[in-house]
Amino acid sequence: MSVQVVSAAAAAKVPEVELKDLSPSEAEPQLGLSTAAGSAMAPPAGGGDPEAPAPAAERPPAPGPGSGPAAALSPAAGKVPQASAMKRSDPHHQHQRHRDGGEALVSPDGTVTEAPRTVKKQIQFADQKQEFNKRPTKIGRRSLSRSISQSSTDSYSSAASYTDSSDDETSPRDKQQKNSKGNSDFCVKNIKQAEFGRREIEIAEQEMPALMALRKRAQGEKPLAGAKIVGCTHITAQTAVLMETLGALGAQCRWAACNIYSTLNEVAAALAESGFPVFAWKGESEDDFWWCIDRCVNVEGWQPNMILDDGGDLTHWIYKKYPNMFKKIKGIVEESVTGVHRLYQLSKAGKLCVPAMNVNDSVTKQKFDNLYCCRESILDGLKRTTDMMFGGKQVVVCGYGEVGKGCCAALKAMGSIVYVTEIDPICALQACMDGFRLVKLNEVIRQVDIVITCTGNKNVVTREHLDRMKNSCIVCNMGHSNTEIDVASLRTPELTWERVRSQVDHVIWPDGKRIVLLAEGRLLNLSCSTVPTFVLSITATTQALALIELYNAPEGRYKQDVYLLPKKMDEYVASLHLPTFDAHLTELTDEQAKYLGLNKNGPFKPNYYRY
Ligand code: NAD
């Protein structure tokens, strides 16, 4: 339900067009990956997109049968602002993804004090008086590093906790470094770590089949030739695979980190070694953060014409500091909830001056983030924190949406006895059909071994529930923020907190009963486990295709607005991942396509379809 949020009104505006009505210009392959033609994995060809906003009557004549196979890479503008607007206002989707939670300090008498936690403040651009010549002292920098852009916490990397063991306290900004080719256009922690980073990148490549396929298919063809992409994302091995793919497709890239903690120094070094101007290291101060972004855009003789952003900081920096750059910029691709929200705000205010692609809400990405990722990482998060055995355990899962479905499926498969709570009768009925007992939390709270919240709501587990839980009950949250479990109600004098492991607290009642609270009620999987590279592969491929589409789109296809990824591209992202499983996709016959009123090569579903 989180995936295709399209109002009836919005859906009604999607024209049901016949094949013949589709625009040939929209069907032209922009990414000349024509080697895919004719194969089962070929990108959908020859058709426009029912998401296209233009009425059928206004469209140019239909493409001939031989129109380009890579149409999926240049579908019609899939503008569905209504759907997107709904999505944005849906509180279930404003989840934050971060791993920088504070630790609790336990004194000998058992008193628990919270160690200073990362301050997640929204950086105000208006107040942003960055004077790079007046750089702070090291101490100043360190204290600054406690603050972080709100948007920087909005998306996640699979290896944010990976640290380098270097004791070198010198700021990378004070170091003179060169790669083995004598190039010094980068700023990373330690270029000598490049070899370790290269290994990480090679490992990630194994689980990112779609990007590797794009590289292969684009051999000789450079759909991003001339593209100058400035990027601001987590700098991890997975991002490196994306950057090197963009490079292989013809783009020049300059990159900064969207989060002051998530950079893998080794990977940044490997990228710098192979010639990418990367400006990022783990533990940047806020000043460093903006300095790095500025070094990416403020370059003599080089001006970006595409933006790939994760959180919107880069986009806003350019807006505030170098608005003239937008004359040359062809489009923005934004990955995060926060960044997308900012773009919609700009658009609403009439200030968005280039087309932007919201890749966050693409179907494939959403499914992988919510259902499939959680199905795997719930077990990982529980196991790493508690070493528990799942078989025979009684678990209650609150919320049977995408995340809840993933959690329930995983736990059921492990032999747990799973109860579900729901407020929505449709999801409730789905839970029943899937073989779960639908209960009210009160009915099972005394007997369950694990309580998991995934509603996106607040106060789902209250102090009353917590009081009634049995000894050793594990309590955790998979929803967007720490509002689902009333953790604050546990901070009372009669209860003792014991930090038993990182991210694991025992909260002890006066009679000795203890509950096991994981990650202080924040997202369990993102706090205590990793995100599989395959999930990030979906995101990275979506980003790459969105860049290709915006960069190659003919004048007028996209206006100064925020667009959802056209469904054909979503389908293409999925199709590029199928060979990993030796999956064989059935092709529609001409007769079947005609019967269903579909283009043989997609899109296969209307915009309002709920997967
Ligand atoms: P969803 O809207 O599909 O599902 C949430 C479900 O909770 C709905 O069916 C809703 O009816 C139900 N619900 C609401 N209040 C309830 C209550 N008081 N008791 C019982 N059920 C209740 O959303 P989703 O995609 O499943 O996401 C759920 C949450 O997880 C969101 O906050 C989302 O941002 C977050 N999320 C987490 C991850 C992760 O990696 N942990 C990934 C994606 C999304």
XYZ file of C-alpha atoms and ligand atoms in Angstrom:
655
model
C 0.000 0.000 0.000
C 2.894 2.289 0.399
C 3.973 1.699 -3.093
C 1.329 2.895 -5.437
C -0.392 5.622 -3.576
C -2.524 7.145 -6.250
C -5.789 8.758 -5.462
C -8.811 7.764 -7.451
C -8.801 11.253 -8.889
C -5.201 10.992 -9.902
C -5.721 7.569 -11.354
C -8.665 8.810 -13.335
C -6.424 11.349 -15.007
C -4.145 8.684 -16.389
C -5.236 8.270 -19.963
C -5.793 4.721 -21.107
C -4.106 5.039 -24.442
C -3.905 2.671 -27.333
C -0.547 1.651 -28.679
C -1.140 3.703 -31.798
C -1.581 6.837 -29.740
C 1.849 6.710 -28.256
C 4.484 9.177 -29.126
C 7.405 7.891 -31.179
C 9.650 10.570 -29.798
C 9.035 9.232 -26.361
C 9.894 5.797 -27.594
C 13.280 6.716 -28.972
C 16.091 5.066 -27.110
C 18.038 7.684 -25.244
C 20.410 5.211 -23.759
C 21.484 3.331 -26.806
C 21.527 0.021 -25.021
C 20.186 -1.583 -28.090
C 22.042 -4.807 -27.563
C 19.146 -5.608 -25.324
C 16.802 -5.601 -28.283
C 14.711 -8.630 -28.716
C 15.869 -10.387 -25.615
C 13.554 -11.236 -22.810
C 15.471 -8.739 -20.774
C 15.213 -6.018 -23.350
C 13.897 -2.749 -22.111
C 10.333 -2.209 -23.193
C 10.179 -0.802 -26.652
C 8.169 1.227 -28.960
C 5.481 2.646 -26.774
C 4.729 5.715 -24.882
C 3.658 5.647 -21.344
C 0.144 5.751 -20.019
C 1.508 7.974 -17.290
C 2.203 10.623 -19.880
C 0.279 13.733 -19.028
C -0.513 14.803 -22.570
C -3.911 13.803 -23.899
C -3.707 11.111 -26.545
C -5.103 13.433 -29.190
C -2.149 15.796 -28.803
C 0.391 13.104 -29.353
C 2.374 12.523 -32.520
C 1.658 9.406 -34.584
C 2.394 5.948 -33.338
C 5.803 4.395 -33.646
C 6.400 1.726 -36.203
C 7.158 -1.788 -35.117
C 10.842 -1.173 -35.411
C 11.024 1.665 -32.978
C 13.856 1.603 -30.521
C 14.095 -1.143 -27.971
C 15.399 1.089 -25.276
C 12.203 2.992 -24.983
C 12.068 2.039 -21.370
C 14.943 4.356 -20.849
C 13.132 7.286 -22.317
C 9.521 6.885 -21.492
C 7.118 9.684 -21.611
C 7.059 12.042 -18.751
C 5.507 10.056 -16.000
C 4.305 13.033 -14.130
C 1.975 12.103 -11.347
C 2.088 15.043 -9.024
C -1.148 14.071 -7.324
C 0.223 10.724 -6.337
C 3.417 12.207 -5.116
C 1.715 14.869 -3.124
C -0.299 12.245 -1.328
C 2.771 10.265 -0.618
C 4.508 13.204 0.907
C 1.754 13.971 3.280
C 1.563 10.378 4.379
C 3.251 10.258 7.765
C 4.092 6.611 7.241
C 6.584 7.599 4.658
C 8.489 10.254 6.435
C 10.835 7.804 7.994
C 14.325 8.768 8.917
C 17.151 6.458 8.390
C 20.137 6.922 10.555
C 22.580 5.025 12.613
C 23.980 7.681 14.824
C 22.036 7.011 17.963
C 23.528 8.038 21.279
C 24.700 5.627 23.913
C 23.479 5.481 27.468
C 26.098 5.724 30.183
C 25.470 3.554 33.240
C 27.004 4.660 36.506
C 27.954 2.111 39.199
C 24.726 2.807 41.062
C 22.787 1.874 37.971
C 21.765 5.395 37.078
C 21.541 5.856 33.368
C 22.589 9.079 31.733
C 22.293 9.597 28.056
C 25.512 10.409 26.345
C 25.241 13.446 24.102
C 23.436 12.428 21.020
C 23.870 13.696 17.532
C 21.937 16.891 17.151
C 19.817 16.547 14.086
C 19.120 20.074 13.197
C 17.851 21.416 9.966
C 20.575 23.523 8.488
C 19.216 26.920 7.604
C 20.652 28.108 4.382
C 19.708 31.674 5.076
C 21.965 31.661 8.103
C 24.665 29.789 6.367
C 27.540 32.204 6.444
C 30.321 29.902 5.424
C 33.646 31.582 5.296
C 36.015 28.990 4.172
C 39.063 31.068 4.816
C 38.188 31.361 8.484
C 38.379 27.711 9.227
C 37.759 26.483 12.722
C 40.426 24.957 14.864
C 40.475 21.205 15.306
C 38.610 21.511 18.564
C 36.082 23.740 16.900
C 35.662 21.233 14.152
C 35.149 18.420 16.565
C 32.432 20.226 18.397
C 30.806 21.120 15.121
C 30.791 17.502 14.164
C 28.039 16.923 16.681
C 25.595 18.568 14.382
C 24.286 17.147 11.210
C 21.871 18.073 8.538
C 18.423 16.649 9.041
C 18.407 15.484 5.503
C 21.681 13.740 5.989
C 19.942 11.237 8.173
C 17.191 10.523 5.776
C 18.607 7.728 3.746
C 20.968 5.048 4.643
C 24.044 3.210 3.647
C 24.748 -0.424 4.160
C 27.988 0.095 5.939
C 27.725 3.328 7.812
C 29.298 1.888 10.912
C 32.434 0.752 9.120
C 35.311 2.771 10.475
C 38.897 3.129 9.559
C 41.312 2.477 12.323
C 43.558 5.364 11.483
C 44.553 7.427 14.496
C 45.561 10.288 12.259
C 43.931 13.361 13.755
C 45.003 15.690 10.964
C 42.047 17.008 9.066
C 42.048 15.892 5.448
C 41.724 19.566 4.591
C 45.189 20.150 6.011
C 46.801 17.329 4.075
C 48.492 17.482 0.680
C 47.617 14.230 -1.026
C 48.090 12.958 -4.540
C 46.963 9.757 -6.163
C 49.424 7.505 -7.976
C 48.905 9.505 -11.178
C 49.844 12.740 -9.464
C 46.273 14.045 -9.353
C 45.310 16.035 -6.272
C 41.741 17.078 -7.124
C 40.147 15.288 -4.166
C 40.037 15.398 -0.395
C 39.790 12.103 1.461
C 41.032 10.813 4.784
C 43.968 8.795 3.484
C 44.649 7.978 -0.164
C 46.819 5.067 0.949
C 43.708 3.140 1.934
C 42.666 2.883 -1.712
C 43.486 -0.782 -2.059
C 41.173 -1.781 0.801
C 38.425 0.327 -0.686
C 38.866 -1.310 -4.056
C 38.179 -4.691 -2.468
C 34.993 -3.365 -0.905
C 33.900 -2.035 -4.279
C 34.594 -5.359 -5.951
C 32.522 -7.160 -3.328
C 29.635 -4.745 -3.829
C 29.781 -5.254 -7.603
C 28.819 -8.892 -7.083
C 25.469 -7.888 -5.619
C 24.772 -5.020 -8.009
C 24.028 -6.912 -11.191
C 21.936 -4.229 -12.848
C 24.657 -1.601 -12.815
C 27.154 -4.107 -14.091
C 24.698 -5.015 -16.848
C 24.272 -1.347 -17.744
C 28.028 -1.029 -18.064
C 28.187 -4.032 -20.364
C 25.248 -3.038 -22.483
C 26.575 0.472 -22.892
C 29.957 -0.664 -24.116
C 30.810 1.677 -26.932
C 27.644 3.697 -26.364
C 27.872 6.558 -23.963
C 24.404 7.781 -23.048
C 25.925 10.122 -20.494
C 28.658 11.504 -22.754
C 29.013 15.156 -21.883
C 27.145 14.786 -18.609
C 28.816 16.537 -15.706
C 27.228 15.106 -12.634
C 27.694 16.571 -9.220
C 26.622 14.114 -6.555
C 25.967 14.233 -2.840
C 25.143 10.809 -1.416
C 26.468 8.373 1.147
C 29.925 7.396 0.005
C 29.986 3.662 0.309
C 31.070 0.777 -1.837
C 27.630 0.708 -3.434
C 27.828 4.384 -4.358
C 31.248 3.739 -5.805
C 29.751 1.084 -8.083
C 27.165 3.648 -9.175
C 29.772 6.358 -9.790
C 31.993 4.053 -11.776
C 28.972 2.996 -13.813
C 28.120 6.622 -14.535
C 31.733 7.096 -15.574
C 31.536 4.059 -17.851
C 28.420 5.547 -19.432
C 30.342 8.700 -20.293
C 29.740 11.041 -17.357
C 32.214 13.129 -15.448
C 31.427 13.130 -11.733
C 32.369 15.154 -8.689
C 31.103 13.865 -5.373
C 30.572 14.861 -1.748
C 28.985 12.977 1.149
C 25.407 13.611 2.222
C 26.130 12.454 5.766
C 29.059 13.421 7.951
C 29.433 9.934 9.400
C 28.611 7.496 6.635
C 31.639 7.836 4.365
C 33.762 4.752 4.043
C 37.212 6.298 3.989
C 38.704 3.365 2.131
C 36.128 3.611 -0.599
C 36.553 7.372 -0.911
C 40.285 6.740 -1.266
C 39.734 4.091 -3.941
C 37.547 6.482 -5.910
C 40.116 9.263 -5.623
C 42.823 6.841 -6.705
C 40.874 5.977 -9.833
C 40.486 9.647 -10.703
C 37.137 10.673 -9.210
C 37.199 14.058 -7.491
C 35.738 12.962 -4.172
C 35.505 15.284 -1.198
C 34.428 13.296 1.830
C 35.594 11.527 4.955
C 34.003 9.936 7.957
C 33.508 12.381 10.813
C 33.362 15.642 8.907
C 32.390 18.721 10.850
C 29.454 20.729 9.637
C 31.871 23.240 8.203
C 33.732 20.440 6.424
C 30.411 19.169 5.100
C 29.641 22.416 3.268
C 33.257 22.904 2.270
C 33.216 19.510 0.548
C 30.013 20.318 -1.289
C 31.449 23.638 -2.354
C 34.618 21.993 -3.671
C 32.417 19.848 -5.890
C 30.543 22.708 -7.511
C 32.853 25.695 -7.297
C 35.510 24.564 -9.758
C 37.270 26.569 -12.381
C 36.559 25.310 -15.870
C 33.963 22.775 -14.831
C 30.284 23.312 -14.328
C 27.766 20.603 -13.495
C 24.829 19.953 -15.789
C 23.170 17.241 -13.662
C 22.603 16.882 -9.922
C 22.275 13.626 -8.037
C 21.233 14.446 -4.508
C 20.298 12.550 -1.379
C 18.660 14.877 1.105
C 18.594 18.082 -0.910
C 21.620 19.774 0.671
C 23.595 19.958 -2.546
C 20.609 21.263 -4.483
C 19.983 23.965 -1.922
C 23.635 24.919 -1.768
C 23.609 25.559 -5.488
C 20.323 27.465 -5.181
C 21.722 29.710 -2.506
C 25.296 30.145 -3.672
C 25.354 29.627 -7.410
C 21.833 30.078 -8.789
C 23.222 30.893 -12.236
C 24.440 27.341 -12.517
C 20.873 26.239 -13.088
C 21.043 27.758 -16.561
C 23.192 24.782 -17.556
C 21.661 22.141 -15.315
C 19.336 19.745 -17.116
C 17.841 18.038 -14.112
C 17.954 16.913 -10.515
C 17.601 13.343 -9.343
C 16.641 13.097 -5.690
C 16.645 9.970 -3.606
C 15.413 10.778 -0.121
C 12.074 11.574 1.454
C 13.385 14.852 2.817
C 14.987 15.918 -0.438
C 11.872 15.101 -2.405
C 9.822 17.077 0.086
C 12.099 20.079 -0.396
C 11.772 19.809 -4.168
C 7.992 19.772 -3.958
C 8.166 22.844 -1.741
C 10.318 24.606 -4.321
C 7.969 23.534 -7.064
C 4.948 24.755 -5.135
C 6.616 28.101 -4.585
C 7.337 28.312 -8.327
C 11.074 28.294 -7.606
C 12.061 24.995 -9.127
C 13.937 25.997 -12.251
C 14.779 22.583 -13.710
C 12.987 19.233 -13.939
C 13.488 16.899 -11.013
C 12.990 13.174 -10.682
C 11.692 11.694 -7.442
C 13.246 8.254 -7.389
C 12.286 7.638 -3.774
C 8.732 6.752 -4.642
C 9.416 4.427 -7.522
C 7.621 1.126 -7.120
C 10.591 -1.183 -7.211
C 12.586 0.866 -4.746
C 9.698 1.134 -2.316
C 9.016 -2.599 -2.406
C 12.623 -3.382 -1.730
C 13.008 -0.812 1.036
C 9.860 -1.788 2.877
C 8.849 -5.373 2.278
C 11.889 -7.307 1.140
C 14.531 -5.426 3.089
C 12.562 -5.680 6.335
C 11.789 -9.337 5.733
C 15.516 -9.987 5.920
C 16.739 -7.382 8.316
C 14.237 -7.996 11.119
C 15.902 -11.333 11.793
C 19.361 -9.846 11.411
C 18.613 -7.012 13.842
C 17.095 -9.320 16.456
C 19.857 -11.882 16.137
C 22.734 -9.436 16.377
C 21.335 -7.765 19.453
C 19.943 -10.725 21.387
C 21.341 -13.985 19.906
C 17.834 -15.331 20.296
C 16.316 -18.425 18.753
C 13.126 -17.672 16.855
C 11.534 -21.128 16.726
C 8.504 -21.444 19.022
C 8.694 -17.851 20.226
C 5.453 -15.911 20.458
C 5.709 -12.630 18.586
C 3.236 -9.816 18.126
C 3.711 -7.547 15.117
C 1.826 -4.241 15.227
C 0.848 -3.121 11.742
C 0.395 -5.346 8.715
C 1.540 -2.950 6.008
C 4.566 -3.556 3.808
C 7.049 -3.633 6.682
C 4.759 -5.683 8.926
C 4.157 -8.220 6.180
C 7.909 -8.626 5.737
C 8.509 -9.094 9.472
C 5.636 -11.573 9.862
C 6.714 -13.656 6.879
C 10.286 -13.928 8.158
C 9.309 -14.851 11.702
C 6.693 -17.351 10.596
C 9.288 -19.023 8.387
C 11.568 -19.343 11.415
C 8.897 -21.192 13.368
C 7.675 -18.338 15.527
C 4.022 -18.076 16.514
C 3.004 -14.718 15.103
C 0.115 -12.459 16.167
C -0.809 -9.310 14.292
C -2.545 -6.108 15.357
C -4.122 -3.814 12.772
C -6.523 -0.897 12.583
C -7.335 -1.282 8.896
C -9.803 -4.080 8.117
C -8.277 -4.707 4.693
C -4.795 -5.292 6.064
C -6.350 -7.176 8.967
C -8.103 -9.524 6.565
C -4.870 -9.988 4.653
C -3.193 -11.004 7.909
C -5.942 -13.567 8.512
C -5.614 -14.921 4.976
C -1.879 -15.236 5.486
C -2.495 -17.400 8.534
C -1.828 -14.956 11.355
C -4.020 -14.482 14.432
C -5.404 -10.959 14.468
C -5.571 -9.727 18.033
C -5.650 -6.593 20.112
C -2.333 -5.931 21.763
C -3.916 -6.220 25.216
C -4.995 -9.782 24.529
C -1.478 -11.134 24.042
C 0.772 -8.670 25.767
C 1.265 -10.871 28.850
C 2.302 -13.945 26.905
C 4.469 -12.768 24.002
C 8.252 -13.028 23.885
C 8.747 -10.271 21.308
C 6.817 -7.104 20.434
C 7.592 -5.426 17.096
C 6.006 -2.172 15.965
C 5.776 -1.204 12.293
C 2.846 1.157 11.992
C 4.467 4.560 11.433
C 2.102 5.663 14.192
C 2.717 6.879 17.735
C 2.186 5.355 21.163
C 1.267 1.951 19.819
C 3.058 0.358 22.770
C 2.249 2.324 25.914
C 3.605 2.234 29.448
C 0.600 0.141 30.406
C 1.576 -2.476 27.848
C 5.177 -2.337 29.002
C 4.076 -2.852 32.619
C 2.178 -5.969 31.672
C 4.851 -7.651 29.551
C 6.459 -10.768 30.882
C 10.016 -10.987 32.096
C 12.606 -10.835 29.278
C 10.131 -9.704 26.660
C 12.002 -8.094 23.758
C 10.569 -4.807 22.500
C 11.603 -3.166 19.260
C 10.457 -0.896 16.469
C 10.733 -1.141 12.683
C 8.702 2.017 11.940
C 10.009 5.372 10.911
C 10.808 6.961 14.197
C 10.979 6.281 17.883
C 7.401 7.366 18.482
C 5.785 3.937 18.288
C 6.966 2.715 21.671
C 6.474 5.128 24.543
C 10.117 4.965 25.583
C 9.907 8.251 27.471
C 7.460 6.664 29.895
C 10.210 4.247 30.917
C 12.460 7.020 32.113
C 11.037 7.160 35.608
C 12.847 6.808 38.932
C 11.388 3.424 39.874
C 12.768 1.762 36.745
C 16.434 0.986 36.332
C 18.108 0.992 32.951
C 21.068 -1.231 32.250
C 22.960 -0.922 29.012
C 23.958 -4.528 28.427
C 25.270 -4.175 24.894
C 25.441 -1.513 22.260
C 21.814 -0.780 21.337
C 20.453 -3.144 24.000
C 18.966 -1.883 27.268
C 17.444 -3.886 30.057
C 14.730 -1.894 31.756
C 14.189 -3.340 35.222
C 11.033 -3.038 37.312
C 11.197 -2.920 41.141
C 10.104 -6.581 41.362
C 13.035 -7.643 39.182
C 11.118 -8.043 35.939
C 13.122 -6.783 33.003
C 12.266 -6.051 29.426
C 14.823 -5.936 26.643
C 14.544 -2.682 24.715
C 16.385 -2.559 21.420
C 17.845 0.603 19.882
C 15.879 2.698 22.384
C 12.840 2.267 20.202
C 14.447 3.591 17.022
C 14.396 1.599 13.789
C 15.869 -1.737 14.707
C 17.247 -2.800 11.373
C 18.865 0.491 10.489
C 20.321 0.868 13.970
C 21.499 -2.690 14.501
C 21.989 -4.425 11.172
C 23.024 -3.659 7.620
C 21.028 -3.061 4.491
C 21.694 -5.705 1.841
C 23.659 -4.486 -1.160
C 20.962 -5.884 -3.444
C 18.475 -3.411 -1.973
C 20.904 -0.586 -2.655
C 21.429 -1.954 -6.140
C 17.777 -1.284 -6.882
C 18.149 2.301 -5.684
C 21.389 2.927 -7.528
C 20.009 1.557 -10.780
C 16.941 3.707 -10.406
C 19.175 6.746 -9.903
C 21.309 5.905 -12.936
C 18.299 5.487 -15.200
C 16.714 8.684 -13.928
C 19.931 10.571 -14.727
C 20.067 9.068 -18.199
C 16.441 9.939 -18.824
C 16.661 13.542 -17.658
C 19.961 14.109 -19.423
C 18.725 12.775 -22.753
C 15.121 13.922 -22.661
C 14.255 16.128 -25.590
C 13.415 19.732 -24.864
C 9.942 20.022 -23.448
C 9.424 16.475 -22.264
C 10.004 17.540 -18.701
C 9.044 20.889 -17.340
C 10.142 22.604 -14.152
C 8.378 20.161 -11.913
C 8.910 17.007 -9.891
C 8.294 13.751 -11.722
C 7.920 10.190 -10.635
C 10.064 7.687 -12.407
C 8.097 6.469 -15.415
C 6.707 3.014 -14.817
C 8.588 1.605 -17.782
C 11.814 2.517 -16.060
C 10.667 0.884 -12.883
C 9.966 -2.246 -14.866
C 13.359 -1.950 -16.497
C 15.107 -1.681 -13.120
C 13.380 -4.906 -12.096
C 14.178 -6.620 -15.383
C 17.868 -5.814 -15.042
C 17.908 -7.666 -11.737
C 16.170 -10.790 -13.006
C 19.173 -12.508 -14.605
C 20.707 -12.846 -11.125
C 18.091 -15.488 -10.478
C 18.223 -17.049 -13.915
C 14.612 -15.955 -14.100
C 12.856 -16.386 -17.409
C 10.247 -13.768 -18.141
C 7.285 -14.729 -20.279
C 6.693 -12.502 -23.297
C 3.235 -11.515 -24.402
C 2.237 -12.799 -27.808
C 0.922 -10.190 -30.245
C -2.518 -11.656 -29.771
C -2.300 -11.472 -25.970
C -0.961 -7.937 -26.053
C -3.855 -6.895 -28.249
C -6.325 -8.698 -26.000
C -5.015 -6.921 -22.908
C -4.542 -3.628 -24.693
C -0.888 -3.504 -23.745
C 2.320 -2.730 -25.486
C 4.195 -6.032 -25.646
C 7.130 -4.399 -23.961
C 5.350 -2.575 -21.233
C 4.358 -0.787 -19.217
C 2.379 -3.737 -17.988
C 0.324 -2.120 -15.299
C -1.662 1.074 -14.981
C -0.302 3.731 -12.735
C -2.731 2.983 -9.945
C -1.906 -0.707 -9.773
C -1.044 -1.921 -6.276
C 1.657 -4.524 -6.450
P 2.102 0.913 5.723
O 1.288 2.131 5.732
O 2.078 0.020 4.553
O 1.757 0.025 7.022
C 1.525 0.514 8.290
C 0.328 -0.264 8.826
O 0.163 0.033 10.198
C -0.978 0.114 8.128
O -1.575 -1.022 7.584
C -1.817 0.735 9.231
O -3.181 0.452 9.078
C -1.242 0.079 10.470
N -1.455 0.824 11.712
C -1.464 2.162 11.915
N -1.682 2.432 13.214
C -1.807 1.244 13.850
C -2.015 0.873 15.193
N -2.162 1.778 16.153
N -2.075 -0.439 15.491
C -1.936 -1.373 14.541
N -1.725 -1.081 13.229
C -1.661 0.211 12.906
O 3.593 1.397 5.967
P 4.893 0.507 5.782
O 5.438 0.688 4.432
O 4.644 -0.866 6.294
O 5.874 1.270 6.778
C 5.642 1.220 8.169
C 6.659 2.074 8.872
O 7.964 1.564 8.643
C 6.701 3.486 8.368
O 6.958 4.324 9.443
C 7.842 3.490 7.395
O 8.390 4.765 7.250
C 8.784 2.564 8.073
N 9.766 1.923 7.191
C 10.772 1.282 7.804
C 11.724 0.632 7.051
C 12.841 -0.052 7.723
O 13.825 -0.367 7.067
N 12.727 -0.360 8.988
C 11.647 0.614 5.660
C 10.589 1.238 5.070
C 9.643 1.887 5.840
